[in-house]
XYZ file of C-alpha atoms in Angstrom:
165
model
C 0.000 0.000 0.000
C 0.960 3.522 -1.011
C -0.967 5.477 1.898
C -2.211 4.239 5.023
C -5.897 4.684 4.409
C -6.009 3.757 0.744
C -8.918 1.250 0.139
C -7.075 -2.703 0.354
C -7.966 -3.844 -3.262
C -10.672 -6.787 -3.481
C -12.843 -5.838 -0.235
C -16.291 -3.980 -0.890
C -16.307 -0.380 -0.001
C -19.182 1.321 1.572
C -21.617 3.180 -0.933
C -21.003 6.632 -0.424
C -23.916 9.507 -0.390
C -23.272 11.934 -3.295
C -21.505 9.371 -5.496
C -22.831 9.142 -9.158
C -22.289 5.279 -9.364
C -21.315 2.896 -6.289
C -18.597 1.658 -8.023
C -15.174 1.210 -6.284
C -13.026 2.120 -9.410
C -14.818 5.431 -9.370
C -14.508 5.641 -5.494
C -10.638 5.381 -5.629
C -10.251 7.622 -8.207
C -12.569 10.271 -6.875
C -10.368 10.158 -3.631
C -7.476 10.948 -5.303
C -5.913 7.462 -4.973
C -3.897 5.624 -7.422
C -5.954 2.742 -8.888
C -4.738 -0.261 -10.061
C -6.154 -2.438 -13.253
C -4.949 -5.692 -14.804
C -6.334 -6.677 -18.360
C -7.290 -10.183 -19.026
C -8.080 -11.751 -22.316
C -11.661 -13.344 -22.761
C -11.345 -17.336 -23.196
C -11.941 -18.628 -26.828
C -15.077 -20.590 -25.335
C -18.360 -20.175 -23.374
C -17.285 -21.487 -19.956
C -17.594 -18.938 -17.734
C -15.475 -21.098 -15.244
C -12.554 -20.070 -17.514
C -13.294 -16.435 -17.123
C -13.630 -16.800 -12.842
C -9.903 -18.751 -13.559
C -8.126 -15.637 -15.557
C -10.033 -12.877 -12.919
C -8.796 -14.622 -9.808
C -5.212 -14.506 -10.535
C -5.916 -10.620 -9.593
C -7.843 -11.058 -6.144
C -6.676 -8.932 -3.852
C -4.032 -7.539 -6.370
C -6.457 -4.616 -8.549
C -9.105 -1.877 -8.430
C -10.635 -3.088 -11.708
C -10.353 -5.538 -14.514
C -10.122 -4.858 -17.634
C -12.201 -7.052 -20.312
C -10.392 -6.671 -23.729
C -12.868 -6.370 -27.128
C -11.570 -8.940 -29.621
C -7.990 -8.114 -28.976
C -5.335 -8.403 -31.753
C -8.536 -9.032 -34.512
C -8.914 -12.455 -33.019
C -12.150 -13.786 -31.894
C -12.830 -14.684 -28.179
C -16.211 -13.945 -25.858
C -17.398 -10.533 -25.913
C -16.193 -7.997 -23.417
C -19.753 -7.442 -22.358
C -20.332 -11.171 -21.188
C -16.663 -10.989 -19.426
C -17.899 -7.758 -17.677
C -21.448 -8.930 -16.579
C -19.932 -12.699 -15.707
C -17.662 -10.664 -13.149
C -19.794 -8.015 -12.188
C -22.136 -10.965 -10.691
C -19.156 -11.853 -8.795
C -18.745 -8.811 -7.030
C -15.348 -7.723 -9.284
C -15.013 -3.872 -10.391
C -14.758 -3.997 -14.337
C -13.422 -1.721 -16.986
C -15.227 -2.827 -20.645
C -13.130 -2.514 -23.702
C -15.155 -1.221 -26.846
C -13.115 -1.223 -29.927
C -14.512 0.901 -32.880
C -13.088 -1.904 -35.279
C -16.037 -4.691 -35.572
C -19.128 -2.436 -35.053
C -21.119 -0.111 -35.635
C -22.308 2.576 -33.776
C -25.839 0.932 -33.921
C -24.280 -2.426 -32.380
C -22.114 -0.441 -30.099
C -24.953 1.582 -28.382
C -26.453 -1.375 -27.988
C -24.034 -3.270 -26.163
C -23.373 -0.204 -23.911
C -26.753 0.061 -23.351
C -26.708 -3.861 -22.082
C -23.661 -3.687 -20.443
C -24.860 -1.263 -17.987
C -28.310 -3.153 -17.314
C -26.056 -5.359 -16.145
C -23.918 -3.376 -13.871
C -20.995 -2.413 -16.118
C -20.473 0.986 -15.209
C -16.495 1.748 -16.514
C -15.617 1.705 -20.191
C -12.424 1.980 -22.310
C -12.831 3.072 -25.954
C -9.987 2.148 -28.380
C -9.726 2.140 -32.136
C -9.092 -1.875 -32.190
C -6.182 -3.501 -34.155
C -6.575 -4.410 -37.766
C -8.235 -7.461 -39.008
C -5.216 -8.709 -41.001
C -3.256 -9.261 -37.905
C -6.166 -11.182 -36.380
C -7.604 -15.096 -36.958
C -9.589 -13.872 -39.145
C -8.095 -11.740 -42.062
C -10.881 -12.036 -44.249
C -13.321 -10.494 -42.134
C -14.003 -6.666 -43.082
C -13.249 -3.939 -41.005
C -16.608 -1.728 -39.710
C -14.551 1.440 -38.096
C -17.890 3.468 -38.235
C -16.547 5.714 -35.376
C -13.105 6.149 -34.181
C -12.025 6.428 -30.704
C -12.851 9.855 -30.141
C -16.256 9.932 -31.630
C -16.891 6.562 -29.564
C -16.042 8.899 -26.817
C -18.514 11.127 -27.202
C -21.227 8.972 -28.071
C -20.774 7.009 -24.983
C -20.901 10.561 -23.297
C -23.943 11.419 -24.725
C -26.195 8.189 -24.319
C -24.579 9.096 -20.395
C -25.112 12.593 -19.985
C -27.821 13.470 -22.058
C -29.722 9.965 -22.287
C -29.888 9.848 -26.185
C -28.473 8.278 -29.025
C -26.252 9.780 -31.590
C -27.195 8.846 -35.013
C -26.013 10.275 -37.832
């Protein structure tokens, strides 16, 4: 530990009054403490078992987890099932959306899922190329790039609409 009353990663904070989500990577970071986040790849199958396996290397270890979105163009589960699998399990999660496979259609609504299901931190990237991935004949969507994924993530949360257009 850092400073003597930084929050010990891996035990449930108290939800505090005044605090737009209850979610402990926004807690640290609000209190000015360094946070600490670990990226894990989603497993090339359905078994959530495998995902439980790859977050628990981290207990006690991280603030947040980080769910990557198809990373290096190869196909694995979906960061959204990642983050609500370990959401359910009490783990703070960051969701990776990459601009690269969707569009902003898809993308809006797999935000809009992910935070029925208690996702509540995202991380917008551009996404690596499909030639480098498993699948180089797939085509590339790029409707948005990162900073227009930005703001439409900002808008669907600050102003409750969708951008279209």
């Amino acid at each position: 530990m850092i400073f003597d009353d930084e929050p010990v990663p891996g035990f449930s904070l108290p939800i505090l009054p005044g605090h737009v989500s209850p979610g402990r990577l926004e807690r640290i970071l609000r209190a000015g403490h360094f946070a600490v986040t670990a990226e894990i790849a989603p497993p090339d199958s359905a078994d959530p078992g495998e995902v439980y396996a790859r977050a628990s290397v981290f207990d006690g270890t991280v603030d947040a987890i980080n769910a990557t979105d198809g990373s290096g163009a190869n196909c694995h589960m979906s960061s959204v099932g990642v983050c609500s699998l370990l959401t359910r399990q009490g783990y703070a999660v960051v969701m990776q959306v990459s601009c690269r496979d969707k569009n902003r259609i898809a993308i809006q609504g797999d935000v809009l899922g992910a935070a029925a299901m208690g996702v509540a931190n995202v991380l917008c990237l551009t996404g690596d190329g499909v030639q480098a991935g498993d699948h180089p004949q797939s085509k590339p969507v790029f409707d948005l790039d990162c900073m227009s994924l930005l703001e439409l993530i900002r808008t669907m949360r600050d102003e409750s609409r969708f951008q279209s257009g």
